[in-house]
JSON list of C-alpha atoms in Angstrom, two decimals:
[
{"chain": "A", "resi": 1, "resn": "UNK", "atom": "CA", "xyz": [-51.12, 121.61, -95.60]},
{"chain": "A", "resi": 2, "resn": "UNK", "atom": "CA", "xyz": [-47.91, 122.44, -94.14]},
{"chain": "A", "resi": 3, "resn": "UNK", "atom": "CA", "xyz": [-47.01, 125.71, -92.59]},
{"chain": "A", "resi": 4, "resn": "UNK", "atom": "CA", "xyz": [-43.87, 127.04, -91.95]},
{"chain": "A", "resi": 5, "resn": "UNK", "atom": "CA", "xyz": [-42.30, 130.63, -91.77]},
{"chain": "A", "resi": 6, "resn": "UNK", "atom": "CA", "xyz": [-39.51, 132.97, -90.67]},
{"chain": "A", "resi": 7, "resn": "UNK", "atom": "CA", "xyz": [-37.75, 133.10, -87.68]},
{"chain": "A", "resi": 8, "resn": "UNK", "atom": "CA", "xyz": [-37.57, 136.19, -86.13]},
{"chain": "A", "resi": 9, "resn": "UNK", "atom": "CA", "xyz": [-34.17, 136.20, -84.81]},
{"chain": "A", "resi": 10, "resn": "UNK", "atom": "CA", "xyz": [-31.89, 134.87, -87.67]},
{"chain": "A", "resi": 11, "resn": "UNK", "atom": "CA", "xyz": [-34.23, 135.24, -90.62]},
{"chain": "A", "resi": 12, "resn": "UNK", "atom": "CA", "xyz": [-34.30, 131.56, -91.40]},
{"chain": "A", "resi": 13, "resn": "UNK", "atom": "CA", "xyz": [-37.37, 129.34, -92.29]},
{"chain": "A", "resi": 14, "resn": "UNK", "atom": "CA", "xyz": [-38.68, 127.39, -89.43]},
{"chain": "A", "resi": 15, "resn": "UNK", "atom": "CA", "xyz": [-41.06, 124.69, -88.81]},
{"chain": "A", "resi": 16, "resn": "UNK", "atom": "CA", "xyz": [-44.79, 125.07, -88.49]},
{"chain": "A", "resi": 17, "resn": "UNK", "atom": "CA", "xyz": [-44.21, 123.90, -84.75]},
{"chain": "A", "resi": 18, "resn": "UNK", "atom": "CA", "xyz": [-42.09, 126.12, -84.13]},
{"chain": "A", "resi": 19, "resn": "UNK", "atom": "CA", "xyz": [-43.36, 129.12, -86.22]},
{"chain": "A", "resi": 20, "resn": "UNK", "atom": "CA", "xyz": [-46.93, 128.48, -84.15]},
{"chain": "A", "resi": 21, "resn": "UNK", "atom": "CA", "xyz": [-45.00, 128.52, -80.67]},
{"chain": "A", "resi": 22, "resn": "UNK", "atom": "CA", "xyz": [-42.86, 131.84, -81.90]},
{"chain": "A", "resi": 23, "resn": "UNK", "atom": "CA", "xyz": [-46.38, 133.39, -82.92]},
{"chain": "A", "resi": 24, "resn": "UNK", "atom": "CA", "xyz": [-47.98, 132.45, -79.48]},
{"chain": "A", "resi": 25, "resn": "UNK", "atom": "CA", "xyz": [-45.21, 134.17, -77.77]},
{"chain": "A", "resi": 26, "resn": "UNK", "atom": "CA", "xyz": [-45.73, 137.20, -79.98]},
{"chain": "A", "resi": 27, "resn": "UNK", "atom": "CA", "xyz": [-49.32, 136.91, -79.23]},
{"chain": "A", "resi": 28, "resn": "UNK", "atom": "CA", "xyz": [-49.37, 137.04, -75.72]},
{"chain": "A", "resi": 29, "resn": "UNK", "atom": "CA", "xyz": [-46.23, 139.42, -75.01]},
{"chain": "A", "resi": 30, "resn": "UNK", "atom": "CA", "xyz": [-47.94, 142.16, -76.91]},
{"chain": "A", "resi": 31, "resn": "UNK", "atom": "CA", "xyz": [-50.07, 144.36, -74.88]},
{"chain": "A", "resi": 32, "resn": "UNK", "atom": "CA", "xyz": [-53.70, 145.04, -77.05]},
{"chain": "A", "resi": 33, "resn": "UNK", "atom": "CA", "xyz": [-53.45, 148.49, -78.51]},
{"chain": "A", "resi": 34, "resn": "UNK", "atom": "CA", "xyz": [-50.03, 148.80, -78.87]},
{"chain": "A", "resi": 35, "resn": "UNK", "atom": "CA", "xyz": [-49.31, 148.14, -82.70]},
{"chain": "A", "resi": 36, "resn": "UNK", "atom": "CA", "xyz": [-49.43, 150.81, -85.26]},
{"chain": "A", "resi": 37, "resn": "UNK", "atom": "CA", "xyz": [-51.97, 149.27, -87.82]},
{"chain": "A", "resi": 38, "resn": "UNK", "atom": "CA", "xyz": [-53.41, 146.62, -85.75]},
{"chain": "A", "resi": 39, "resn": "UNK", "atom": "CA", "xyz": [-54.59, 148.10, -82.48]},
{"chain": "A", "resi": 40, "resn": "UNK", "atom": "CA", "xyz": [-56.76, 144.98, -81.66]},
{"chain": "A", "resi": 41, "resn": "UNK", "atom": "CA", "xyz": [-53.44, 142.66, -81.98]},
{"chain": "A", "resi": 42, "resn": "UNK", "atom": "CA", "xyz": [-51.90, 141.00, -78.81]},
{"chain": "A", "resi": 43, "resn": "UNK", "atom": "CA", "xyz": [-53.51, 140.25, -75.40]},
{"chain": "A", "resi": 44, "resn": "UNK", "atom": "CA", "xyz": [-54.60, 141.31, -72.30]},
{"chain": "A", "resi": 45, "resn": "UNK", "atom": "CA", "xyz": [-51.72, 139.56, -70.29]},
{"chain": "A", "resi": 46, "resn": "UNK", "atom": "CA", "xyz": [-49.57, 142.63, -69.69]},
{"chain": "A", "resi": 47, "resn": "UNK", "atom": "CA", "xyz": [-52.38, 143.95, -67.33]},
{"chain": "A", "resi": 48, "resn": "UNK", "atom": "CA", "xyz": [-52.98, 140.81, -65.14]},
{"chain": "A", "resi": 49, "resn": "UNK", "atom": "CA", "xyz": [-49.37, 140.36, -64.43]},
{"chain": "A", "resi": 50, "resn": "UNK", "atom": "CA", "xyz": [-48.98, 142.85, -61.40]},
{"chain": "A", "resi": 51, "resn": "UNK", "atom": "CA", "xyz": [-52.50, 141.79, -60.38]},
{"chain": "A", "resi": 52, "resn": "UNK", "atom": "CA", "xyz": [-52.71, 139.39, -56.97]},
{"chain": "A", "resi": 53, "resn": "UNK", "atom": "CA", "xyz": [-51.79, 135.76, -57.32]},
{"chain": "A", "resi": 54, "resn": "UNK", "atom": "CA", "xyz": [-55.03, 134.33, -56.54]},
{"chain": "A", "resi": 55, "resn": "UNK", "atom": "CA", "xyz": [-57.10, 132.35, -58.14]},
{"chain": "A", "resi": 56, "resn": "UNK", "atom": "CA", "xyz": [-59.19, 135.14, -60.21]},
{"chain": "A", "resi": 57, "resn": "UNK", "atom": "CA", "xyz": [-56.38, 136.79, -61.77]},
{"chain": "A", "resi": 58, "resn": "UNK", "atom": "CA", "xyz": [-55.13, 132.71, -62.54]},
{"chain": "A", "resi": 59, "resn": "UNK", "atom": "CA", "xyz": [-58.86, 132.27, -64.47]},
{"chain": "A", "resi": 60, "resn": "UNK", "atom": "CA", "xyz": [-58.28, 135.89, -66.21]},
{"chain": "A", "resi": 61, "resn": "UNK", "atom": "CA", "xyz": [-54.94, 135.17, -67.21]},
{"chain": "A", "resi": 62, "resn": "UNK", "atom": "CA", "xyz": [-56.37, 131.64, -68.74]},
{"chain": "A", "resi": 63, "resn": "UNK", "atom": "CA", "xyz": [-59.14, 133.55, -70.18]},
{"chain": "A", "resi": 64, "resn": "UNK", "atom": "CA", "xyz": [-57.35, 135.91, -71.99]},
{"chain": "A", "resi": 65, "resn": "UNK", "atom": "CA", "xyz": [-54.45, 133.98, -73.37]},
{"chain": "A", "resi": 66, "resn": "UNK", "atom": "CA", "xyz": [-57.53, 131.87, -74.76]},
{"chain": "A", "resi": 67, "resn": "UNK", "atom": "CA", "xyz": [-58.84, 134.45, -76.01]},
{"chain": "A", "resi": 68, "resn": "UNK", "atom": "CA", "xyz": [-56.07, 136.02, -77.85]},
{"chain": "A", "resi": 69, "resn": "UNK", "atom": "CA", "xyz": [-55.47, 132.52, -79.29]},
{"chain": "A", "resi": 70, "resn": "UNK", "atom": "CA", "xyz": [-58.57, 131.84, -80.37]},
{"chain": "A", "resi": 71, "resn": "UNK", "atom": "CA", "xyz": [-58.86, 135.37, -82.38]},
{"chain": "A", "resi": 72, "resn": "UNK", "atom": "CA", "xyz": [-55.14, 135.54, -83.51]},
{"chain": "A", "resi": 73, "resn": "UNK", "atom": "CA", "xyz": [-53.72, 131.59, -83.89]},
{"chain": "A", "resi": 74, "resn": "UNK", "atom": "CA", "xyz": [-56.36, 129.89, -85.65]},
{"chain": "A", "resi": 75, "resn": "UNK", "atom": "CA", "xyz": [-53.71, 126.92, -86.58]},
{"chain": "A", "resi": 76, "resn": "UNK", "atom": "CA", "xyz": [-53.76, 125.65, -82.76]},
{"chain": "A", "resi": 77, "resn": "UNK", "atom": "CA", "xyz": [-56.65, 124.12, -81.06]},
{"chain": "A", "resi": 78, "resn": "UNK", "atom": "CA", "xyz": [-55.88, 124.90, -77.21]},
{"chain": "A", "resi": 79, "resn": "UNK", "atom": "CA", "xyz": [-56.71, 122.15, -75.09]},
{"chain": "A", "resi": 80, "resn": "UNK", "atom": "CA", "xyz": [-54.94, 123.26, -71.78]},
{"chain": "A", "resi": 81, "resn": "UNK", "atom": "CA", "xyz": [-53.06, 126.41, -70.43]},
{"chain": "A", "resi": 82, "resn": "UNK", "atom": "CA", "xyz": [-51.06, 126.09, -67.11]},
{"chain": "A", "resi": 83, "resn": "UNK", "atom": "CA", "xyz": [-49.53, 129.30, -65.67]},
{"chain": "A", "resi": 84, "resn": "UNK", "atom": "CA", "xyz": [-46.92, 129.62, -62.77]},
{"chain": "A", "resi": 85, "resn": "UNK", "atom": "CA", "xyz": [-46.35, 132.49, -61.21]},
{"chain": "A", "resi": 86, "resn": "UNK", "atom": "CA", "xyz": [-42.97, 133.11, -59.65]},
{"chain": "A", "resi": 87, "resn": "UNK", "atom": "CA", "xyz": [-41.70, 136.49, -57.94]},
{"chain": "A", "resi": 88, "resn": "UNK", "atom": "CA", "xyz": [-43.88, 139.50, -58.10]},
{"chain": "A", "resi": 89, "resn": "UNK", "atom": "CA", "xyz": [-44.61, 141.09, -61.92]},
{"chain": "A", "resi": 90, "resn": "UNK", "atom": "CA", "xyz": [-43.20, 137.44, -62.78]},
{"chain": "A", "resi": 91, "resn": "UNK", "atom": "CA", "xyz": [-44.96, 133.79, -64.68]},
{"chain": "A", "resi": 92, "resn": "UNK", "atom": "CA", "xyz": [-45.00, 131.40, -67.25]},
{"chain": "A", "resi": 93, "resn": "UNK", "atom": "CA", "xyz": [-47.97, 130.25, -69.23]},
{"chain": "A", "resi": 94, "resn": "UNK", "atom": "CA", "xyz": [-47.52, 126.80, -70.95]},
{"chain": "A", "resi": 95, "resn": "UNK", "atom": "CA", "xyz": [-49.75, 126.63, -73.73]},
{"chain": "A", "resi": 96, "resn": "UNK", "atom": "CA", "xyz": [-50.98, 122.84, -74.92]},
{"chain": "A", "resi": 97, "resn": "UNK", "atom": "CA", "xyz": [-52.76, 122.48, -77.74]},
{"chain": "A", "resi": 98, "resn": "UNK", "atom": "CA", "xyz": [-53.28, 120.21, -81.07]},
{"chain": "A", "resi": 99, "resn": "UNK", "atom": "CA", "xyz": [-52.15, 121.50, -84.59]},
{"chain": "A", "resi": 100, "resn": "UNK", "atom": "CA", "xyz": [-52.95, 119.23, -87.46]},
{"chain": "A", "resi": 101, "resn": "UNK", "atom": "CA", "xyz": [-53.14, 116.33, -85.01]},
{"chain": "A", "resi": 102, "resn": "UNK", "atom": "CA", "xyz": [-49.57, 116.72, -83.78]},
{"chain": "A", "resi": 103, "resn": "UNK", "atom": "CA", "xyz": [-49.70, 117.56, -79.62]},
{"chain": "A", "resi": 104, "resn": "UNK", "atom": "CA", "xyz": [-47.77, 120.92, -79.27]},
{"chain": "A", "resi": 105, "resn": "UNK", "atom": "CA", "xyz": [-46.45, 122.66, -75.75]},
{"chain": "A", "resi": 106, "resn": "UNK", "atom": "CA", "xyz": [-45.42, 126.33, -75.85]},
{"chain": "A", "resi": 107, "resn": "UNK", "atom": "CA", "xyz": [-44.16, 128.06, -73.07]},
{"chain": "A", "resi": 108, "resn": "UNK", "atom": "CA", "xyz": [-44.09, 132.01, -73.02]},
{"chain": "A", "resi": 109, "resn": "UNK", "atom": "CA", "xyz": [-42.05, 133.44, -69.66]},
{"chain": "A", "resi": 110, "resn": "UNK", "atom": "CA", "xyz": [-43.61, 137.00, -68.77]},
{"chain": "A", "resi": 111, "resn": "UNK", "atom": "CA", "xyz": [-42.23, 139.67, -66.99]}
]
């Protein structure tokens, strides 16, 4: 089956790669609890970001972009997440994963 969808930014239909690395950005740039009809939407990224750069907040940050993955992108196995933290409130999480046997890398930069 082939999925494919809307971009957000021009309106125009996009691949299913690329409508599965748009969602994971979505995903994980939306604090839980902040949309209207779907409190339980997003992740818990927003409040690890100010957190210490050690390697606890690193495993919570993992968890929880697995987690929000697992419950809101059910079209991408994850098979690795690498985050890199940069100046303070600052990081990127590179997502790898596997979507109808096709290898997939999304990158989300948080701020």
């Amino acid at each position: 089956m082939t999925w494919s969808g809307m971009n957000r930014g021009n309106g125009r239909e996009i691949n299913d790669l690329s409508h599965i690395r748009q969602s994971i950005a979505d995903i994980l740039t939306t604090p839980i609890g902040t949309r209207i009809m779907r409190r339980e939407y997003g992740s818990h990224i927003s409040e690890l970001i100010d957190q210490p750069q050690n390697g606890a907040t690193r495993m919570k940050m993992m968890a929880a972009t697995v987690m929000a993955l697992l419950a809101w992108e059910p079209r991408v196995d994850v098979v690795q997440i690498d985050i890199a933290k940069s100046d303070a409130g600052a990081a990127e999480i590179t997502v790898h994963g596997v979507v109808n046997g096709q290898n997939l890398a999304a990158t989300v930069r948080l701020s």
